[in-house]
Tab-separated table of C-alpha atoms in Angstrom:
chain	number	residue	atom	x	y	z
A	1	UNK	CA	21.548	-15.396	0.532
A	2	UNK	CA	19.356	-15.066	-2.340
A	3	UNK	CA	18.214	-18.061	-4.872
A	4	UNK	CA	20.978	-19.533	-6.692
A	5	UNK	CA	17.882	-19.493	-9.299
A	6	UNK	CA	16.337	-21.696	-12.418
A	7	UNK	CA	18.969	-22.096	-14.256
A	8	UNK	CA	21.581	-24.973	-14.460
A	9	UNK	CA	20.115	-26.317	-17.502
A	10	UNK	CA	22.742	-26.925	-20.192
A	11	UNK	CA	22.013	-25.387	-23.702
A	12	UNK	CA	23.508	-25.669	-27.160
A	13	UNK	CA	24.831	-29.222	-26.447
A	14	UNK	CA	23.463	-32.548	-25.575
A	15	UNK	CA	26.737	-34.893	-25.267
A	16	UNK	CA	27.846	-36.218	-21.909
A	17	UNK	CA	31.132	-34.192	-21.642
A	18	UNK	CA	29.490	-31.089	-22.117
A	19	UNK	CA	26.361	-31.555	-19.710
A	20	UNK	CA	28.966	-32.861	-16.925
A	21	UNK	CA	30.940	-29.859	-17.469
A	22	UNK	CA	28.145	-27.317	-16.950
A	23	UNK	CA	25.245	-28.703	-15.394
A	24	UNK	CA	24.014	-27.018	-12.348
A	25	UNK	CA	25.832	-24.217	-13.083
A	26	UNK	CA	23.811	-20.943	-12.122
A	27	UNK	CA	23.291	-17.880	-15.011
A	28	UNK	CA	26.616	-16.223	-15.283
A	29	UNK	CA	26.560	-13.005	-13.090
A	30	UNK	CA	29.584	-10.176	-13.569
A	31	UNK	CA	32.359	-10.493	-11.603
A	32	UNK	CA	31.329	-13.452	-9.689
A	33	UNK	CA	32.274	-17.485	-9.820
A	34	UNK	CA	31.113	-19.700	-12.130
A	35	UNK	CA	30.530	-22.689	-9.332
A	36	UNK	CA	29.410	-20.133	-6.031
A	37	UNK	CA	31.329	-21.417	-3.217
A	38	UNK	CA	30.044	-23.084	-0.229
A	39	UNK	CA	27.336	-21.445	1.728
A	40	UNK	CA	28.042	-22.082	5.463
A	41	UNK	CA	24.965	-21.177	7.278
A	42	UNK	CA	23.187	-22.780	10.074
A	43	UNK	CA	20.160	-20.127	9.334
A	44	UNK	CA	19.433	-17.628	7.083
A	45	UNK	CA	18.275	-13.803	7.875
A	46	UNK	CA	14.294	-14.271	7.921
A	47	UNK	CA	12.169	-11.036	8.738
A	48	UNK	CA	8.370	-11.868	8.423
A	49	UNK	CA	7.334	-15.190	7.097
A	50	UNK	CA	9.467	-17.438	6.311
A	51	UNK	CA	8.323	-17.409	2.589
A	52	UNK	CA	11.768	-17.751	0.821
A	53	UNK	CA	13.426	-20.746	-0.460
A	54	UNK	CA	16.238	-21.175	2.362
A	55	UNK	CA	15.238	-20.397	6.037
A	56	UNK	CA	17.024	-23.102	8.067
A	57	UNK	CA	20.323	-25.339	7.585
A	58	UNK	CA	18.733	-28.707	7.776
A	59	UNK	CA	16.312	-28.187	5.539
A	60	UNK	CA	17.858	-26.026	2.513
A	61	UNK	CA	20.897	-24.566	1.391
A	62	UNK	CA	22.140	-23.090	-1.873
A	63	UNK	CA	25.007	-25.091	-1.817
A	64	UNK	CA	22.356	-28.205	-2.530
A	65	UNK	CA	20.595	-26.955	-4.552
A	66	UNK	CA	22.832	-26.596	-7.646
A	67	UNK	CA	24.300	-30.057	-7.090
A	68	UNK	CA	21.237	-31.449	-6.900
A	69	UNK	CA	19.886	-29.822	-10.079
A	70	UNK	CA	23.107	-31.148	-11.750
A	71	UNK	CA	22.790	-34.462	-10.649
A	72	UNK	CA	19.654	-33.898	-11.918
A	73	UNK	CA	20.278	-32.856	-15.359
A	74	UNK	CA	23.169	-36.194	-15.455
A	75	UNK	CA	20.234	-38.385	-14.570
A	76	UNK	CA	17.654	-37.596	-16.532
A	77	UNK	CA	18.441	-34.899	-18.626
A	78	UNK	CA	16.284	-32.737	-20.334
A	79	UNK	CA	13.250	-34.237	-18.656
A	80	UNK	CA	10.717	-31.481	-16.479
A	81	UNK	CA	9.811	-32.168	-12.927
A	82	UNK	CA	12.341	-34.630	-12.326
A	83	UNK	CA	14.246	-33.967	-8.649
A	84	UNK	CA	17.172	-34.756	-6.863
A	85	UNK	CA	17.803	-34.790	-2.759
A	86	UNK	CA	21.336	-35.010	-1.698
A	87	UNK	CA	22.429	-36.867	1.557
A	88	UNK	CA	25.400	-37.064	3.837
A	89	UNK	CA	25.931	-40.616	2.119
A	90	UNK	CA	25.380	-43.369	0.290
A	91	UNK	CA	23.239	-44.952	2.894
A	92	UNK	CA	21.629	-42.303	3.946
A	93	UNK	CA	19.927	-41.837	0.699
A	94	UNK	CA	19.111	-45.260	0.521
A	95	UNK	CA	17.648	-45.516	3.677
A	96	UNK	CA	15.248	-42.238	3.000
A	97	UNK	CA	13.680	-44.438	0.546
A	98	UNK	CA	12.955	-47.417	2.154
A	99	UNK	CA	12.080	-45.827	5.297
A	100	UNK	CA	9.752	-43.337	3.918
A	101	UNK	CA	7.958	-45.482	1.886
A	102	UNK	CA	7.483	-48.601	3.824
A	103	UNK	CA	5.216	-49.615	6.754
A	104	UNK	CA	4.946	-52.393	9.408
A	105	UNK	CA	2.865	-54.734	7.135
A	106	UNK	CA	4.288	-53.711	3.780
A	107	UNK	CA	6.615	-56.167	2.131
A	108	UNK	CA	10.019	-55.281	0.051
A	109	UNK	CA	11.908	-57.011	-2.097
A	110	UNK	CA	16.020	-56.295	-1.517
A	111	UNK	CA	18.587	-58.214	-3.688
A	112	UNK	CA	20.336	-60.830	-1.924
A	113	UNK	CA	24.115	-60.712	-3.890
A	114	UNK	CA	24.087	-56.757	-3.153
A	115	UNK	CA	25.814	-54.476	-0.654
A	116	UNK	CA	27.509	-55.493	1.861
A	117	UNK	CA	25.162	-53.478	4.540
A	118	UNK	CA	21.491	-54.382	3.231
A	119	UNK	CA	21.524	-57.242	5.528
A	120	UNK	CA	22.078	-54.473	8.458
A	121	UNK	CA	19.227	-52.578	6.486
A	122	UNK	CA	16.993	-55.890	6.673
A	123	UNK	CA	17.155	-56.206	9.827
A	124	UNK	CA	15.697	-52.939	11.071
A	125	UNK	CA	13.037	-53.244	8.496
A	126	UNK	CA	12.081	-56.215	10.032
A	127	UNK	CA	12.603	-55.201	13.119
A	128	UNK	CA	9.805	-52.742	12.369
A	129	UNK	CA	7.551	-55.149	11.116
A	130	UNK	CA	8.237	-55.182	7.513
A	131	UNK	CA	8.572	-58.438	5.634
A	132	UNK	CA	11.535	-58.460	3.165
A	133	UNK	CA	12.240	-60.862	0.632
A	134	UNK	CA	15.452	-61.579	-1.183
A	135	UNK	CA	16.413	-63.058	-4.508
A	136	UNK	CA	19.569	-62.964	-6.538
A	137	UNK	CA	20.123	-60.180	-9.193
A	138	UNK	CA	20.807	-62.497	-12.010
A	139	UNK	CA	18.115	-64.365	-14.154
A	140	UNK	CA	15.808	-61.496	-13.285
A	141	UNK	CA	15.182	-63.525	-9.930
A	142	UNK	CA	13.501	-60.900	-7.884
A	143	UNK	CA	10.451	-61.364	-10.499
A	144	UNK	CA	9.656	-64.595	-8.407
A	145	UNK	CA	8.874	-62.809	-4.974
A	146	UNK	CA	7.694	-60.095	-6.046
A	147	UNK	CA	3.729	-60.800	-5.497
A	148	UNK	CA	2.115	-58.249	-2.813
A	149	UNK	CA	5.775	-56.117	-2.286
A	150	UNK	CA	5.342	-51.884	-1.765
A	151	UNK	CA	8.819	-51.383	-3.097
A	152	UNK	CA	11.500	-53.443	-5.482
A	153	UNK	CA	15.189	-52.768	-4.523
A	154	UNK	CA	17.161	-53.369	-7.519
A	155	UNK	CA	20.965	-53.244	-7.608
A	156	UNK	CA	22.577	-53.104	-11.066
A	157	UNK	CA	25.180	-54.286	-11.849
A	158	UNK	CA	25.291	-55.786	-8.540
A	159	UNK	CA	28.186	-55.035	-5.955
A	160	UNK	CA	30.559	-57.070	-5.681
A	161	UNK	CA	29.564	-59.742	-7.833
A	162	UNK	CA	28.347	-57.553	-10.743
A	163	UNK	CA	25.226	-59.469	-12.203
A	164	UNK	CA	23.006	-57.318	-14.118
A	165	UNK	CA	19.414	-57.789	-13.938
A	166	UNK	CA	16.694	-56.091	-16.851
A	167	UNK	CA	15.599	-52.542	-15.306
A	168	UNK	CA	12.800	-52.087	-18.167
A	169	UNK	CA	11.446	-55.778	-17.622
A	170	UNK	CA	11.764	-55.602	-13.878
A	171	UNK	CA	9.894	-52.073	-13.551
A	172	UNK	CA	7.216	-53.316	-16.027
A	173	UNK	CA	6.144	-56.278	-14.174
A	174	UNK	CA	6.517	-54.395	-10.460
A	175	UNK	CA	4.282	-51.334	-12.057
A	176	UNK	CA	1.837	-54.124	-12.776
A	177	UNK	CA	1.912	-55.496	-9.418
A	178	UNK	CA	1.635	-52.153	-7.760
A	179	UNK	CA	4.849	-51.805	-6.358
A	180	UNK	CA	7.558	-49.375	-6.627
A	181	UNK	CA	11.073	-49.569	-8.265
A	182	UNK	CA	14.212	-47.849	-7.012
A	183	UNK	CA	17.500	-49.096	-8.559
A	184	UNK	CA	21.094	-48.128	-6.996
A	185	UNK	CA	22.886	-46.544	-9.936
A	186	UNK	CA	26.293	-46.681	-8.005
A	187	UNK	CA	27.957	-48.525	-10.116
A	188	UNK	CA	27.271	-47.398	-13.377
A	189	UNK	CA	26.823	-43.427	-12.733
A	190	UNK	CA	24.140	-41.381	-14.481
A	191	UNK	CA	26.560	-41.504	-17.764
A	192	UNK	CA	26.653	-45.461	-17.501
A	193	UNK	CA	23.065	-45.860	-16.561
A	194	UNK	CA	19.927	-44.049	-16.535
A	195	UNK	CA	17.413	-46.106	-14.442
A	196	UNK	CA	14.280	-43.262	-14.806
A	197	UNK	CA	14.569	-43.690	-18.280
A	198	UNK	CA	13.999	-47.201	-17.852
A	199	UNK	CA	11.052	-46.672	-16.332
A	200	UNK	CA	12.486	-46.975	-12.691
A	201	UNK	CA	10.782	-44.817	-10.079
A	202	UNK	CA	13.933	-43.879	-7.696
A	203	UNK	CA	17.190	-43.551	-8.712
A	204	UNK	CA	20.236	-43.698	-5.779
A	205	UNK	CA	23.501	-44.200	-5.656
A	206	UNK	CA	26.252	-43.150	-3.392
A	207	UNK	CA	28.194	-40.288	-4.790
A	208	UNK	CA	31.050	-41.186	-2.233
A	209	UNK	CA	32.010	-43.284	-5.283
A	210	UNK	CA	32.750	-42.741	-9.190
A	211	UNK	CA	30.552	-39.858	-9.305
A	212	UNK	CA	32.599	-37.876	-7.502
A	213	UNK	CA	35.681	-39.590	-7.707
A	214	UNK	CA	38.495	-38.687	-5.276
A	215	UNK	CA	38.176	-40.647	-2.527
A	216	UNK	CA	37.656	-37.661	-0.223
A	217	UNK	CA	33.891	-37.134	0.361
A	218	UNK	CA	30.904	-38.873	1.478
A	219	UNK	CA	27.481	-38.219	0.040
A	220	UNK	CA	24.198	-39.963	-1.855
A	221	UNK	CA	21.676	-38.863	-3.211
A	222	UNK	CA	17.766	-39.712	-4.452
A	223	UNK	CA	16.824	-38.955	-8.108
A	224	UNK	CA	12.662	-39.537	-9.069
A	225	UNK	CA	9.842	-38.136	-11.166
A	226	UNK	CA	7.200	-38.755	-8.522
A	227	UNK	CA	6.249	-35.324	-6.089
A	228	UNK	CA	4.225	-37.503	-3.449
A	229	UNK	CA	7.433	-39.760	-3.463
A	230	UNK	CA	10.208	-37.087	-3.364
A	231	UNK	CA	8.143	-35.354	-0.700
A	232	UNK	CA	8.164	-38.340	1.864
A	233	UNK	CA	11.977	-38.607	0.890
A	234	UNK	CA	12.538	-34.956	1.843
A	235	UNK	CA	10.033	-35.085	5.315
A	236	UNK	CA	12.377	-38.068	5.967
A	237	UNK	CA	16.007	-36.219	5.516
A	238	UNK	CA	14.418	-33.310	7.836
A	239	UNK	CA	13.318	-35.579	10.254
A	240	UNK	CA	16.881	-37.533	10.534
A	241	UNK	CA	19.181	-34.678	9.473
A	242	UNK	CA	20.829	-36.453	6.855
A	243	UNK	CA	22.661	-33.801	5.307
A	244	UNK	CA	25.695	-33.112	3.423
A	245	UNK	CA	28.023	-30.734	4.376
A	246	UNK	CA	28.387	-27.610	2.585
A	247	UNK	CA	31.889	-27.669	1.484
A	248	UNK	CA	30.873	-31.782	0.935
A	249	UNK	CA	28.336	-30.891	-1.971
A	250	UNK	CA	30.572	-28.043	-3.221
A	251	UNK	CA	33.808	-30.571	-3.611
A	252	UNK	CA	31.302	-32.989	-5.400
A	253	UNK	CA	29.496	-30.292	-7.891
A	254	UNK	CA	33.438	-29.016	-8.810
A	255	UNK	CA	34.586	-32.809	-9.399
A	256	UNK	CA	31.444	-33.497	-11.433
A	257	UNK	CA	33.115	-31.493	-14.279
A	258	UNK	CA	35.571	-34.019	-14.903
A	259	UNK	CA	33.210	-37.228	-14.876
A	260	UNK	CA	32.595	-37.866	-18.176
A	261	UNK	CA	36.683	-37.797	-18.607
A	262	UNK	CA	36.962	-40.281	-15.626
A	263	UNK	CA	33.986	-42.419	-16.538
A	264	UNK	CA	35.689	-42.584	-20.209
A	265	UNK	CA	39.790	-43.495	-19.324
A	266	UNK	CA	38.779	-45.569	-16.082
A	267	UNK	CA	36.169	-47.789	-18.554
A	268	UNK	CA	38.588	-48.319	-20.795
A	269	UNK	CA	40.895	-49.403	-18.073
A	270	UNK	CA	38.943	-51.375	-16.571
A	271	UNK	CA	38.142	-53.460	-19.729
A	272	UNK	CA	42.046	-53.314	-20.418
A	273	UNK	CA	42.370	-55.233	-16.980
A	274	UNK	CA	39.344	-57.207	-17.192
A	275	UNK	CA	41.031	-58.749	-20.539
A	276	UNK	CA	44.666	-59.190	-19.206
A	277	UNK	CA	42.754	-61.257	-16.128
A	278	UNK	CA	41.031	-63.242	-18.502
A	279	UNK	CA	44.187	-64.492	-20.915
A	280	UNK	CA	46.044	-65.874	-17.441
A	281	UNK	CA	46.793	-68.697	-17.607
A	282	UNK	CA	45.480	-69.599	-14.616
A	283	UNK	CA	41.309	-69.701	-14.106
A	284	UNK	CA	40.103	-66.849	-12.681
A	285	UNK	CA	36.601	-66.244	-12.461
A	286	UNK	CA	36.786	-62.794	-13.692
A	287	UNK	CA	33.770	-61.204	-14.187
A	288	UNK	CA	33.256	-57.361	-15.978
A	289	UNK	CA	29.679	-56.388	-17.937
A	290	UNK	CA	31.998	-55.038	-20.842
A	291	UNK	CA	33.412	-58.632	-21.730
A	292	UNK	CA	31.500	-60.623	-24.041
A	293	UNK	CA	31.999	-63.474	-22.641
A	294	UNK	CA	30.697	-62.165	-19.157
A	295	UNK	CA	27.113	-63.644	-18.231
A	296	UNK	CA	25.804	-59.770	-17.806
A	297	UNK	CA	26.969	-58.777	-20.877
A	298	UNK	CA	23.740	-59.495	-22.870
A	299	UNK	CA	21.791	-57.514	-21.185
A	300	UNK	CA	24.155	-54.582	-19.824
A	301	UNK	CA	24.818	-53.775	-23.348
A	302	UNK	CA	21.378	-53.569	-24.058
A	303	UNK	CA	20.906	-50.729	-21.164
A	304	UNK	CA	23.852	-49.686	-20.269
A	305	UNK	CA	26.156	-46.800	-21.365
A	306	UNK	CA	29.003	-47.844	-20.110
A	307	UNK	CA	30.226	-50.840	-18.068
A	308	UNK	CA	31.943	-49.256	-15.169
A	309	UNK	CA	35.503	-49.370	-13.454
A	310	UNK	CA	34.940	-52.752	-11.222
A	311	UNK	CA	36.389	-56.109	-11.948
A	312	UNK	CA	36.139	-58.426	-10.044
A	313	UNK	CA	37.851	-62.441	-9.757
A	314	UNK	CA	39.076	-64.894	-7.422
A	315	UNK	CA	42.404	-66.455	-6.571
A	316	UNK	CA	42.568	-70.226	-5.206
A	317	UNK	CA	43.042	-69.355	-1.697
A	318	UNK	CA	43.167	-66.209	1.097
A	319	UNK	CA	47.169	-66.219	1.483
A	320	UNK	CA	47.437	-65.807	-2.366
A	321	UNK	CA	44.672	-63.297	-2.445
A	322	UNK	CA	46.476	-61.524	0.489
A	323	UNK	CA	50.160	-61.994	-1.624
A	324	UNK	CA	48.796	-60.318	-4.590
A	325	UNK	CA	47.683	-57.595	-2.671
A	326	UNK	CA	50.856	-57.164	-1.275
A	327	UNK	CA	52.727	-57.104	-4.149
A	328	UNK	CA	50.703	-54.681	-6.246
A	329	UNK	CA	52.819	-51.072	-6.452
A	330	UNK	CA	50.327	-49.271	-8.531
A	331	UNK	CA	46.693	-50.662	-6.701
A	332	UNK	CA	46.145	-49.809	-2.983
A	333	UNK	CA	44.662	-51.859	-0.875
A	334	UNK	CA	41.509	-50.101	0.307
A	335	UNK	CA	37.879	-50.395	0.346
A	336	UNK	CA	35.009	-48.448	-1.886
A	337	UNK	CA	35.584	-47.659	-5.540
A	338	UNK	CA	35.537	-45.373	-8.296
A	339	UNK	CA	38.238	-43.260	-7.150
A	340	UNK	CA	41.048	-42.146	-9.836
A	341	UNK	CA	43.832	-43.625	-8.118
A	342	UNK	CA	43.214	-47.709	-8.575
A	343	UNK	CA	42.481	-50.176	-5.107
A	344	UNK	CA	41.313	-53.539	-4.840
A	345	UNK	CA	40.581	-55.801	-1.621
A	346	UNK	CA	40.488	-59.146	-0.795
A	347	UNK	CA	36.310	-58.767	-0.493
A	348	UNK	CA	35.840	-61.281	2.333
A	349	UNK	CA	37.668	-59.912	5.160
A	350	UNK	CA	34.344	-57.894	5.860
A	351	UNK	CA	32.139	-61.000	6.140
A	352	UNK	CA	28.524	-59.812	4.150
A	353	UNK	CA	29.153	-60.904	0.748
A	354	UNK	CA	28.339	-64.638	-0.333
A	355	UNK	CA	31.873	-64.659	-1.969
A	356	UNK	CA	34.959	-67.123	-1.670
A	357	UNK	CA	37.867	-66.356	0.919
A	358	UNK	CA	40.179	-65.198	-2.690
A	359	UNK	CA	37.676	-63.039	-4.007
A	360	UNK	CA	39.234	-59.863	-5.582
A	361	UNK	CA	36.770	-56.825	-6.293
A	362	UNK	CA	39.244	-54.211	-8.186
A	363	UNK	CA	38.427	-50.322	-8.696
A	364	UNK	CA	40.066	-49.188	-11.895
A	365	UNK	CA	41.495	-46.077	-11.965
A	366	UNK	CA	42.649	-43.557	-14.594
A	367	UNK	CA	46.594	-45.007	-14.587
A	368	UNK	CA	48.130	-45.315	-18.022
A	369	UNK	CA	46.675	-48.921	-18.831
A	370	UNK	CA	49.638	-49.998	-19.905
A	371	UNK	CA	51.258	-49.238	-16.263
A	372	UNK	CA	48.509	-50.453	-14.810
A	373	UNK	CA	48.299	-54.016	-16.582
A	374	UNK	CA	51.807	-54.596	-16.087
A	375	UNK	CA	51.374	-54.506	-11.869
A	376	UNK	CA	48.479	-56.560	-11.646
A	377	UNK	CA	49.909	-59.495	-13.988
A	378	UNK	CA	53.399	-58.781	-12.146
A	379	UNK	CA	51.504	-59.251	-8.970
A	380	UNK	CA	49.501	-62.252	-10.062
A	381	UNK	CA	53.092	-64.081	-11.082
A	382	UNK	CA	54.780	-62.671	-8.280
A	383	UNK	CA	52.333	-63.875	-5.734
A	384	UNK	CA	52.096	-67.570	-7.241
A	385	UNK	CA	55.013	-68.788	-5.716
């Protein structure tokens, strides 16, 4: 199998729709597909030395590498020696960071309002002898333990609770301190958010999510500028095997042409909803970066592209959370988000998240909004009795 080669680059247009639609794409070639299909190879024919680019399953595979130049291109585009690692998840990704960069001794600072398995993540790093600190994402927080730390975790807008802390500010004063800055872009996708431009060293997010947008696939993936850094984040996917499948990264490269579409309608629906929520009648708590009443709005607006597809807001008690679930026709009741077809879940259930027993964290899909508004304020009356 040769190289899929250098290009992927997108040319003759800078907006998002067209860079989504194309990037990663190799030079045309006669008579073959525009996205290659999956390369299924465990190892690669190798006479001599292995010189080539792709020699053994875990560490390369063509397959990769134009998904990871296209995520690429989303998150930083147009920028030179910028690289992208894919992983079998979300976690996975996250995890090459933090464990590649840290040592027993070495200090971190993790949020303490974001996903629901960093506490499982703290743990081991302590367990190996690394000190970890927590602080809210709101209010900047993690600025006030942030003396002596290797590495600054920042999660923006936070998950589930969706505070949104400054990436510029935060990156500024950790560059000063000597540490490093990765920032999980789940939520907000490359088109929403674009943490190396704001200075952050790492970018990660789980693609299981909006970026690719089906519900069907897990993967992550690491985004940075830094060689030394991507290096120790590559050493540590070889040394765990953290790799995505083949037909895994070819699924996500195909659905990437249709992000910028999905980002768009499920934004707008999400806003749609996030409205509705907030004209009950009843006090909900609901909170979405795109209102401008929301306490994140401030700043998301300032750095952010687009808001995202999670609401999130909380009913009196569990039974009524659990009723509204119940009721909904158009919303399934399932975990994760950013997929096309709405969900929302009652948030506690999995213990984690510092978040009352009616806590609602919504996905919004790409239903008409007009549909879609109509169930959830059906469900909301419906369940009140």
């Amino acid at each position: 199998m040769s190289d899929p080669g250098p290009q992927g680059l997108v040319s003759g247009g800078d907006g998002d729709g067209t860079r989504a639609v194309r990037a990663g794409l190799p030079e045309p070639v006669k008579y073959e597909p525009t996205l290659p299909g999956p390369v299924f190879a465990a190892h690669f024919h190798l006479p001599g030395e292995p010189t080539g680019p792709y020699t053994y399953g875990r560490d390369e595979n063509p397959t990769w590498t134009l998904l990871e130049r296209a995520v690429g291109e989303l998150e930083a585009p147009g920028e030179d020696g910028v690289e992208t690692l894919v992983f079998a998840s979300g976690m996975a990704a996250i995890s090459s960071v933090l464990f590649s960069r840290l040592r027993s001794g070495d200090a971190v600072v993790l949020p303490g309002d974001g996903y629901q398995a960093l506490p499982l993540v703290r743990a081991q790093l302590e367990a190996y002898g690394i000190e970890v600190r927590t602080a809210p994402t709101g209010g900047d927080a993690q600025l006030d333990v942030l003396d002596g730390a290797k590495l600054l975790w920042i999660e923006t807008p936070s998950n589930p609770g969706l505070d949104v802390c400054d990436i510029r500010r935060l990156a500024s004063e950790a560059h000063a301190r000597g540490a490093l800055v990765a920032v999980d872009n789940t939520l907000a996708t490359p088109l929403g958010q674009r943490p190396l431009e704001l200075s952050a060293d790492f970018s990660v997010a789980s693609g299981t999510k909006q970026l690719t947008g089906h519900g069907d696939l897990l993967l992550g993936y690491v985004t940075g500028r830094d060689a030394e850094a991507m290096s120790a984040v590559r050493r540590w996917r070889k040394i765990v095997g953290a790799i995505p499948g083949p037909m895994e990264a070819w699924l996500a490269h195909r659905s990437l042409a249709t992000l910028q579409l999905r980002v768009e309608r499920q934004s707008a629906n999400a806003l749609a909803v996030a409205e509705a929520l907030r004209d009950w009648p009843e006090e909900l708590g609901v909170r979405y970066p795109g209102l401008p009443a929301d306490p994140s709005y401030a700043i998301a607006s300032r750095q952010m592209r687009g808001f995202g597809c999670v609401v999130s807001f909380t009913l009196p008690t569990r039974a009524r959370a659990e009723r509204f679930l119940d009721t909904l026709r158009l919303v399934d009741d399932a975990t994760s988000f950013g997929g096309v077809r709405s969900t929302a879940e009652r948030r506690g259930r999995w213990g984690g998240d510092a978040v009352p027993e009616g806590f609602i964290r919504m996905s919004v899909g790409a239903e008409d909004p007009e549909d879609l508004v109509a169930d959830v304020l059906r469900a909301l009356d419906e369940s009140a009795g």
